[in-house]
mmCIF file of N, CA and C in Angstrom:
data_model
loop_
_atom_site.group_PDB
_atom_site.id
_atom_site.type_symbol
_atom_site.label_atom_id
_atom_site.label_comp_id
_atom_site.label_asym_id
_atom_site.label_seq_id
_atom_site.Cartn_x
_atom_site.Cartn_y
_atom_site.Cartn_z
ATOM 1 N N MET A 1 36.211 -25.182 7.440
ATOM 2 C CA MET A 1 35.230 -25.722 8.354
ATOM 3 C C MET A 1 35.676 -27.123 8.751
ATOM 4 N N SER A 2 35.620 -27.402 10.015
ATOM 5 C CA SER A 2 36.005 -28.701 10.556
ATOM 6 C C SER A 2 34.920 -29.732 10.277
ATOM 7 N N ALA A 3 35.321 -30.967 10.025
ATOM 8 C CA ALA A 3 34.365 -32.033 9.726
ATOM 9 C C ALA A 3 33.455 -32.324 10.909
ATOM 10 N N ASP A 4 33.901 -32.032 12.120
ATOM 11 C CA ASP A 4 33.087 -32.309 13.299
ATOM 12 C C ASP A 4 32.382 -31.065 13.840
ATOM 13 N N GLN A 5 32.280 -30.027 13.028
ATOM 14 C CA GLN A 5 31.616 -28.791 13.460
ATOM 15 C C GLN A 5 30.129 -29.043 13.686
ATOM 16 N N ASP A 6 29.607 -28.526 14.785
ATOM 17 C CA ASP A 6 28.210 -28.699 15.156
ATOM 18 C C ASP A 6 27.357 -27.694 14.385
ATOM 19 N N LEU A 7 26.523 -28.194 13.486
ATOM 20 C CA LEU A 7 25.692 -27.330 12.661
ATOM 21 C C LEU A 7 24.209 -27.489 12.978
ATOM 22 N N ARG A 8 23.892 -27.819 14.235
ATOM 23 C CA ARG A 8 22.483 -27.942 14.616
ATOM 24 C C ARG A 8 21.730 -26.646 14.403
ATOM 25 N N HIS A 9 22.304 -25.528 14.859
ATOM 26 C CA HIS A 9 21.626 -24.240 14.755
ATOM 27 C C HIS A 9 22.653 -23.146 14.508
ATOM 28 N N VAL A 10 22.722 -22.695 13.266
ATOM 29 C CA VAL A 10 23.644 -21.633 12.878
ATOM 30 C C VAL A 10 22.890 -20.308 12.933
ATOM 31 N N VAL A 11 23.405 -19.362 13.691
ATOM 32 C CA VAL A 11 22.821 -18.031 13.786
ATOM 33 C C VAL A 11 23.783 -17.056 13.120
ATOM 34 N N ILE A 12 23.253 -16.261 12.186
ATOM 35 C CA ILE A 12 24.078 -15.301 11.463
ATOM 36 C C ILE A 12 23.529 -13.902 11.709
ATOM 37 N N THR A 13 24.300 -13.070 12.412
ATOM 38 C CA THR A 13 23.901 -11.676 12.592
ATOM 39 C C THR A 13 24.266 -10.923 11.320
ATOM 40 N N GLY A 14 23.448 -9.956 10.958
ATOM 41 C CA GLY A 14 23.645 -9.316 9.661
ATOM 42 C C GLY A 14 23.302 -10.309 8.562
ATOM 43 N N GLY A 15 22.445 -11.250 8.913
ATOM 44 C CA GLY A 15 22.167 -12.398 8.050
ATOM 45 C C GLY A 15 21.478 -12.093 6.747
ATOM 46 N N THR A 16 20.866 -10.917 6.609
ATOM 47 C CA THR A 16 20.179 -10.617 5.358
ATOM 48 C C THR A 16 21.042 -9.800 4.403
ATOM 49 N N GLY A 17 22.253 -9.443 4.824
ATOM 50 C CA GLY A 17 23.188 -8.758 3.933
ATOM 51 C C GLY A 17 23.849 -9.758 2.990
ATOM 52 N N ALA A 18 24.628 -9.259 2.067
ATOM 53 C CA ALA A 18 25.260 -10.120 1.061
ATOM 54 C C ALA A 18 26.157 -11.186 1.692
ATOM 55 N N ILE A 19 26.949 -10.810 2.685
ATOM 56 C CA ILE A 19 27.834 -11.778 3.332
ATOM 57 C C ILE A 19 27.014 -12.807 4.098
ATOM 58 N N GLY A 20 26.018 -12.351 4.843
ATOM 59 C CA GLY A 20 25.163 -13.267 5.599
ATOM 60 C C GLY A 20 24.433 -14.247 4.703
ATOM 61 N N GLN A 21 23.916 -13.773 3.578
ATOM 62 C CA GLN A 21 23.207 -14.664 2.657
ATOM 63 C C GLN A 21 24.146 -15.699 2.051
ATOM 64 N N THR A 22 25.358 -15.267 1.732
ATOM 65 C CA THR A 22 26.348 -16.206 1.186
ATOM 66 C C THR A 22 26.694 -17.279 2.213
ATOM 67 N N LEU A 23 26.878 -16.872 3.470
ATOM 68 C CA LEU A 23 27.191 -17.844 4.518
ATOM 69 C C LEU A 23 26.003 -18.769 4.792
ATOM 70 N N ALA A 24 24.796 -18.248 4.728
ATOM 71 C CA ALA A 24 23.611 -19.092 4.926
ATOM 72 C C ALA A 24 23.561 -20.177 3.863
ATOM 73 N N THR A 25 23.808 -19.798 2.636
ATOM 74 C CA THR A 25 23.816 -20.772 1.541
ATOM 75 C C THR A 25 24.918 -21.805 1.756
ATOM 76 N N HIS A 26 26.084 -21.344 2.166
ATOM 77 C CA HIS A 26 27.214 -22.247 2.418
ATOM 78 C C HIS A 26 26.886 -23.258 3.517
ATOM 79 N N TYR A 27 26.377 -22.771 4.643
ATOM 80 C CA TYR A 27 26.110 -23.667 5.766
ATOM 81 C C TYR A 27 24.913 -24.572 5.522
ATOM 82 N N ALA A 28 23.963 -24.131 4.734
ATOM 83 C CA ALA A 28 22.857 -25.021 4.343
ATOM 84 C C ALA A 28 23.416 -26.176 3.511
ATOM 85 N N ALA A 29 24.299 -25.867 2.566
ATOM 86 C CA ALA A 29 24.916 -26.904 1.737
ATOM 87 C C ALA A 29 25.806 -27.828 2.566
ATOM 88 N N ALA A 30 26.374 -27.298 3.656
ATOM 89 C CA ALA A 30 27.255 -28.088 4.525
ATOM 90 C C ALA A 30 26.474 -28.947 5.515
ATOM 91 N N GLY A 31 25.133 -28.816 5.515
ATOM 92 C CA GLY A 31 24.326 -29.683 6.359
ATOM 93 C C GLY A 31 23.729 -29.052 7.603
ATOM 94 N N ALA A 32 23.710 -27.726 7.676
ATOM 95 C CA ALA A 32 23.090 -27.086 8.844
ATOM 96 C C ALA A 32 21.632 -27.526 8.949
ATOM 97 N N GLU A 33 21.223 -27.884 10.149
ATOM 98 C CA GLU A 33 19.831 -28.284 10.369
ATOM 99 C C GLU A 33 18.924 -27.070 10.427
ATOM 100 N N ARG A 34 19.395 -26.024 11.102
ATOM 101 C CA ARG A 34 18.596 -24.816 11.269
ATOM 102 C C ARG A 34 19.500 -23.607 11.119
ATOM 103 N N ILE A 35 18.990 -22.587 10.417
ATOM 104 C CA ILE A 35 19.725 -21.338 10.251
ATOM 105 C C ILE A 35 18.781 -20.196 10.609
ATOM 106 N N THR A 36 19.257 -19.307 11.481
ATOM 107 C CA THR A 36 18.510 -18.107 11.814
ATOM 108 C C THR A 36 19.303 -16.913 11.319
ATOM 109 N N LEU A 37 18.659 -16.095 10.494
ATOM 110 C CA LEU A 37 19.259 -14.877 9.983
ATOM 111 C C LEU A 37 18.723 -13.714 10.812
ATOM 112 N N LEU A 38 19.588 -13.035 11.535
ATOM 113 C CA LEU A 38 19.187 -11.879 12.335
ATOM 114 C C LEU A 38 19.616 -10.597 11.635
ATOM 115 N N SER A 39 18.685 -9.660 11.529
ATOM 116 C CA SER A 39 18.999 -8.350 10.964
ATOM 117 C C SER A 39 17.918 -7.374 11.379
ATOM 118 N N ARG A 40 18.202 -6.120 11.197
ATOM 119 C CA ARG A 40 17.189 -5.109 11.532
ATOM 120 C C ARG A 40 15.949 -5.252 10.663
ATOM 121 N N SER A 41 16.125 -5.700 9.428
ATOM 122 C CA SER A 41 14.996 -5.769 8.492
ATOM 123 C C SER A 41 14.251 -7.098 8.499
ATOM 124 N N GLY A 42 14.857 -8.148 9.041
ATOM 125 C CA GLY A 42 14.197 -9.457 8.999
ATOM 126 C C GLY A 42 14.014 -9.914 7.564
ATOM 127 N N ALA A 43 12.831 -10.436 7.250
ATOM 128 C CA ALA A 43 12.579 -10.992 5.918
ATOM 129 C C ALA A 43 11.818 -10.026 5.010
ATOM 130 N N THR A 44 11.937 -8.713 5.248
ATOM 131 C CA THR A 44 11.156 -7.766 4.453
ATOM 132 C C THR A 44 11.652 -7.620 3.018
ATOM 133 N N ASP A 45 12.907 -7.906 2.757
ATOM 134 C CA ASP A 45 13.467 -7.811 1.408
ATOM 135 C C ASP A 45 13.039 -9.050 0.616
ATOM 136 N N PRO A 46 12.462 -8.877 -0.565
ATOM 137 C CA PRO A 46 12.038 -10.032 -1.370
ATOM 138 C C PRO A 46 13.167 -11.018 -1.663
ATOM 139 N N ALA A 47 14.393 -10.530 -1.802
ATOM 140 C CA ALA A 47 15.526 -11.429 -2.054
ATOM 141 C C ALA A 47 15.767 -12.343 -0.863
ATOM 142 N N VAL A 48 15.553 -11.826 0.342
ATOM 143 C CA VAL A 48 15.724 -12.639 1.553
ATOM 144 C C VAL A 48 14.625 -13.695 1.620
ATOM 145 N N ALA A 49 13.399 -13.299 1.321
ATOM 146 C CA ALA A 49 12.295 -14.263 1.302
ATOM 147 C C ALA A 49 12.562 -15.363 0.274
ATOM 148 N N ASP A 50 13.122 -14.995 -0.869
ATOM 149 C CA ASP A 50 13.473 -15.991 -1.896
ATOM 150 C C ASP A 50 14.544 -16.944 -1.378
ATOM 151 N N LEU A 51 15.568 -16.396 -0.719
ATOM 152 C CA LEU A 51 16.641 -17.228 -0.173
ATOM 153 C C LEU A 51 16.103 -18.184 0.880
ATOM 154 N N VAL A 52 15.291 -17.672 1.797
ATOM 155 C CA VAL A 52 14.709 -18.517 2.843
ATOM 156 C C VAL A 52 13.908 -19.650 2.200
ATOM 157 N N GLY A 53 13.098 -19.330 1.207
ATOM 158 C CA GLY A 53 12.310 -20.350 0.519
ATOM 159 C C GLY A 53 13.180 -21.394 -0.155
ATOM 160 N N ALA A 54 14.227 -20.952 -0.829
ATOM 161 C CA ALA A 54 15.122 -21.885 -1.525
ATOM 162 C C ALA A 54 15.832 -22.814 -0.550
ATOM 163 N N LEU A 55 16.314 -22.263 0.561
ATOM 164 C CA LEU A 55 17.021 -23.093 1.540
ATOM 165 C C LEU A 55 16.058 -24.063 2.223
ATOM 166 N N ARG A 56 14.831 -23.627 2.451
ATOM 167 C CA ARG A 56 13.829 -24.530 3.038
ATOM 168 C C ARG A 56 13.512 -25.672 2.079
ATOM 169 N N ARG A 57 13.380 -25.344 0.799
ATOM 170 C CA ARG A 57 13.122 -26.411 -0.191
ATOM 171 C C ARG A 57 14.268 -27.404 -0.228
ATOM 172 N N GLY A 58 15.466 -26.952 0.114
ATOM 173 C CA GLY A 58 16.630 -27.832 0.161
ATOM 174 C C GLY A 58 16.717 -28.645 1.442
ATOM 175 N N GLY A 59 15.775 -28.417 2.373
ATOM 176 C CA GLY A 59 15.724 -29.229 3.582
ATOM 177 C C GLY A 59 16.236 -28.574 4.849
ATOM 178 N N THR A 60 16.648 -27.309 4.780
ATOM 179 C CA THR A 60 17.140 -26.615 5.971
ATOM 180 C C THR A 60 16.010 -25.803 6.580
ATOM 181 N N ASP A 61 15.878 -25.861 7.888
ATOM 182 C CA ASP A 61 14.920 -25.037 8.617
ATOM 183 C C ASP A 61 15.540 -23.646 8.733
ATOM 184 N N VAL A 62 14.945 -22.660 8.060
ATOM 185 C CA VAL A 62 15.518 -21.313 8.009
ATOM 186 C C VAL A 62 14.464 -20.295 8.411
ATOM 187 N N GLU A 63 14.907 -19.296 9.176
ATOM 188 C CA GLU A 63 14.031 -18.167 9.482
ATOM 189 C C GLU A 63 14.858 -16.898 9.478
ATOM 190 N N ALA A 64 14.200 -15.807 9.096
ATOM 191 C CA ALA A 64 14.825 -14.488 9.138
ATOM 192 C C ALA A 64 14.056 -13.661 10.158
ATOM 193 N N LEU A 65 14.745 -13.260 11.218
ATOM 194 C CA LEU A 65 14.112 -12.502 12.295
ATOM 195 C C LEU A 65 14.633 -11.078 12.332
ATOM 196 N N ALA A 66 13.730 -10.147 12.611
ATOM 197 C CA ALA A 66 14.148 -8.760 12.809
ATOM 198 C C ALA A 66 14.644 -8.597 14.240
ATOM 199 N N ALA A 67 15.870 -8.148 14.381
ATOM 200 C CA ALA A 67 16.459 -7.902 15.699
ATOM 201 C C ALA A 67 17.567 -6.874 15.534
ATOM 202 N N ASP A 68 17.501 -5.825 16.318
ATOM 203 C CA ASP A 68 18.520 -4.785 16.310
ATOM 204 C C ASP A 68 19.557 -5.144 17.364
ATOM 205 N N LEU A 69 20.759 -5.480 16.935
ATOM 206 C CA LEU A 69 21.798 -5.921 17.861
ATOM 207 C C LEU A 69 22.224 -4.846 18.849
ATOM 208 N N THR A 70 21.869 -3.604 18.594
ATOM 209 C CA THR A 70 22.199 -2.538 19.541
ATOM 210 C C THR A 70 21.123 -2.369 20.605
ATOM 211 N N ASP A 71 20.049 -3.149 20.517
ATOM 212 C CA ASP A 71 18.925 -3.062 21.451
ATOM 213 C C ASP A 71 18.798 -4.379 22.224
ATOM 214 N N PRO A 72 19.199 -4.398 23.492
ATOM 215 C CA PRO A 72 19.152 -5.643 24.269
ATOM 216 C C PRO A 72 17.774 -6.310 24.299
ATOM 217 N N GLU A 73 16.701 -5.534 24.344
ATOM 218 C CA GLU A 73 15.359 -6.120 24.368
ATOM 219 C C GLU A 73 15.042 -6.818 23.053
ATOM 220 N N SER A 74 15.482 -6.242 21.956
ATOM 221 C CA SER A 74 15.272 -6.848 20.647
ATOM 222 C C SER A 74 16.018 -8.178 20.537
ATOM 223 N N VAL A 75 17.250 -8.191 21.011
ATOM 224 C CA VAL A 75 18.054 -9.424 20.988
ATOM 225 C C VAL A 75 17.430 -10.468 21.909
ATOM 226 N N ALA A 76 16.996 -10.055 23.096
ATOM 227 C CA ALA A 76 16.373 -10.990 24.040
ATOM 228 C C ALA A 76 15.121 -11.626 23.438
ATOM 229 N N ALA A 77 14.337 -10.846 22.723
ATOM 230 C CA ALA A 77 13.133 -11.384 22.092
ATOM 231 C C ALA A 77 13.486 -12.443 21.053
ATOM 232 N N ALA A 78 14.544 -12.211 20.300
ATOM 233 C CA ALA A 78 14.974 -13.203 19.300
ATOM 234 C C ALA A 78 15.494 -14.462 19.971
ATOM 235 N N VAL A 79 16.293 -14.304 21.004
ATOM 236 C CA VAL A 79 16.880 -15.451 21.704
ATOM 237 C C VAL A 79 15.801 -16.313 22.354
ATOM 238 N N CYS A 80 14.725 -15.690 22.806
ATOM 239 C CA CYS A 80 13.622 -16.445 23.428
ATOM 240 C C CYS A 80 12.962 -17.404 22.443
ATOM 241 N N GLU A 81 13.175 -17.193 21.156
ATOM 242 C CA GLU A 81 12.602 -18.072 20.138
ATOM 243 C C GLU A 81 13.340 -19.419 20.071
ATOM 244 N N TRP A 82 14.516 -19.495 20.669
ATOM 245 C CA TRP A 82 15.353 -20.687 20.545
ATOM 246 C C TRP A 82 15.231 -21.557 21.784
ATOM 247 N N ALA A 83 14.942 -22.840 21.576
ATOM 248 C CA ALA A 83 14.885 -23.781 22.700
ATOM 249 C C ALA A 83 16.295 -23.991 23.262
ATOM 250 N N ASP A 84 17.255 -24.105 22.384
ATOM 251 C CA ASP A 84 18.661 -24.249 22.755
ATOM 252 C C ASP A 84 19.422 -23.066 22.166
ATOM 253 N N GLY A 85 20.566 -22.797 22.699
ATOM 254 C CA GLY A 85 21.396 -21.741 22.121
ATOM 255 C C GLY A 85 21.935 -22.172 20.773
ATOM 256 N N PRO A 86 22.500 -21.254 20.038
ATOM 257 C CA PRO A 86 23.069 -21.624 18.741
ATOM 258 C C PRO A 86 24.295 -22.523 18.916
ATOM 259 N N SER A 87 24.480 -23.403 17.971
ATOM 260 C CA SER A 87 25.693 -24.225 17.985
ATOM 261 C C SER A 87 26.837 -23.494 17.285
ATOM 262 N N LEU A 88 26.482 -22.516 16.451
ATOM 263 C CA LEU A 88 27.481 -21.700 15.763
ATOM 264 C C LEU A 88 26.898 -20.303 15.583
ATOM 265 N N LEU A 89 27.629 -19.291 16.024
ATOM 266 C CA LEU A 89 27.205 -17.906 15.875
ATOM 267 C C LEU A 89 28.222 -17.194 14.993
ATOM 268 N N ILE A 90 27.719 -16.574 13.914
ATOM 269 C CA ILE A 90 28.585 -15.858 12.978
ATOM 270 C C ILE A 90 28.131 -14.406 12.942
ATOM 271 N N HIS A 91 29.057 -13.492 13.191
ATOM 272 C CA HIS A 91 28.717 -12.064 13.222
ATOM 273 C C HIS A 91 29.149 -11.412 11.912
ATOM 274 N N THR A 92 28.160 -11.020 11.088
ATOM 275 C CA THR A 92 28.477 -10.323 9.839
ATOM 276 C C THR A 92 27.820 -8.949 9.785
ATOM 277 N N ALA A 93 27.145 -8.558 10.869
ATOM 278 C CA ALA A 93 26.488 -7.250 10.886
ATOM 279 C C ALA A 93 27.559 -6.165 10.811
ATOM 280 N N LEU A 94 27.352 -5.214 9.919
ATOM 281 C CA LEU A 94 28.311 -4.138 9.767
ATOM 282 C C LEU A 94 27.656 -2.953 9.092
ATOM 283 N N THR A 95 28.327 -1.844 9.172
ATOM 284 C CA THR A 95 27.925 -0.659 8.424
ATOM 285 C C THR A 95 28.985 -0.422 7.364
ATOM 286 N N TYR A 96 28.561 -0.424 6.130
ATOM 287 C CA TYR A 96 29.495 -0.253 5.019
ATOM 288 C C TYR A 96 29.710 1.214 4.718
ATOM 289 N N VAL A 97 30.962 1.590 4.557
ATOM 290 C CA VAL A 97 31.310 2.948 4.159
ATOM 291 C C VAL A 97 32.086 2.847 2.853
ATOM 292 N N GLY A 98 31.511 3.394 1.792
ATOM 293 C CA GLY A 98 32.146 3.312 0.475
ATOM 294 C C GLY A 98 33.108 4.455 0.231
ATOM 295 N N SER A 99 34.150 4.544 1.020
ATOM 296 C CA SER A 99 35.153 5.597 0.893
ATOM 297 C C SER A 99 36.531 5.012 1.180
ATOM 298 N N PRO A 100 37.557 5.632 0.618
ATOM 299 C CA PRO A 100 38.913 5.198 0.980
ATOM 300 C C PRO A 100 39.131 5.382 2.488
ATOM 301 N N ALA A 101 39.902 4.519 3.084
ATOM 302 C CA ALA A 101 40.112 4.523 4.538
ATOM 303 C C ALA A 101 40.603 5.882 5.049
ATOM 304 N N ASP A 102 41.455 6.553 4.290
ATOM 305 C CA ASP A 102 41.987 7.827 4.782
ATOM 306 C C ASP A 102 40.964 8.961 4.719
ATOM 307 N N GLU A 103 39.793 8.718 4.106
ATOM 308 C CA GLU A 103 38.730 9.733 4.059
ATOM 309 C C GLU A 103 37.627 9.482 5.076
ATOM 310 N N ILE A 104 37.688 8.402 5.808
ATOM 311 C CA ILE A 104 36.636 8.074 6.776
ATOM 312 C C ILE A 104 36.911 8.795 8.081
ATOM 313 N N THR A 105 35.897 9.460 8.583
ATOM 314 C CA THR A 105 36.019 10.195 9.844
ATOM 315 C C THR A 105 34.946 9.695 10.805
ATOM 316 N N ALA A 106 35.006 10.138 12.050
ATOM 317 C CA ALA A 106 34.013 9.756 13.061
ATOM 318 C C ALA A 106 32.648 10.335 12.730
ATOM 319 N N ASP A 107 32.591 11.383 11.937
ATOM 320 C CA ASP A 107 31.320 11.997 11.567
ATOM 321 C C ASP A 107 30.664 11.144 10.526
#
């Protein structure tokens, strides 16, 4: 991370997954003013609510929003919540497949 990186508003897609939560913690410690975690589930997982609470107690403005990145209307609704665009956007949304690569098919 560059010393002059703009951390006014960090948006993390897939933000409630393990990678997103780790990055949220990292950027909160690095001085992010605001972090938005975007995921299909939002803050419904108790672990996410705990993380949001912990980061807020540490002084970071954090929210977890439900938004399906495959649905333009859902994304538009989330973006309307922001006065300014994100200063940093991190994409961690993914579908995990627990199989060796040579066993993964389109099905």
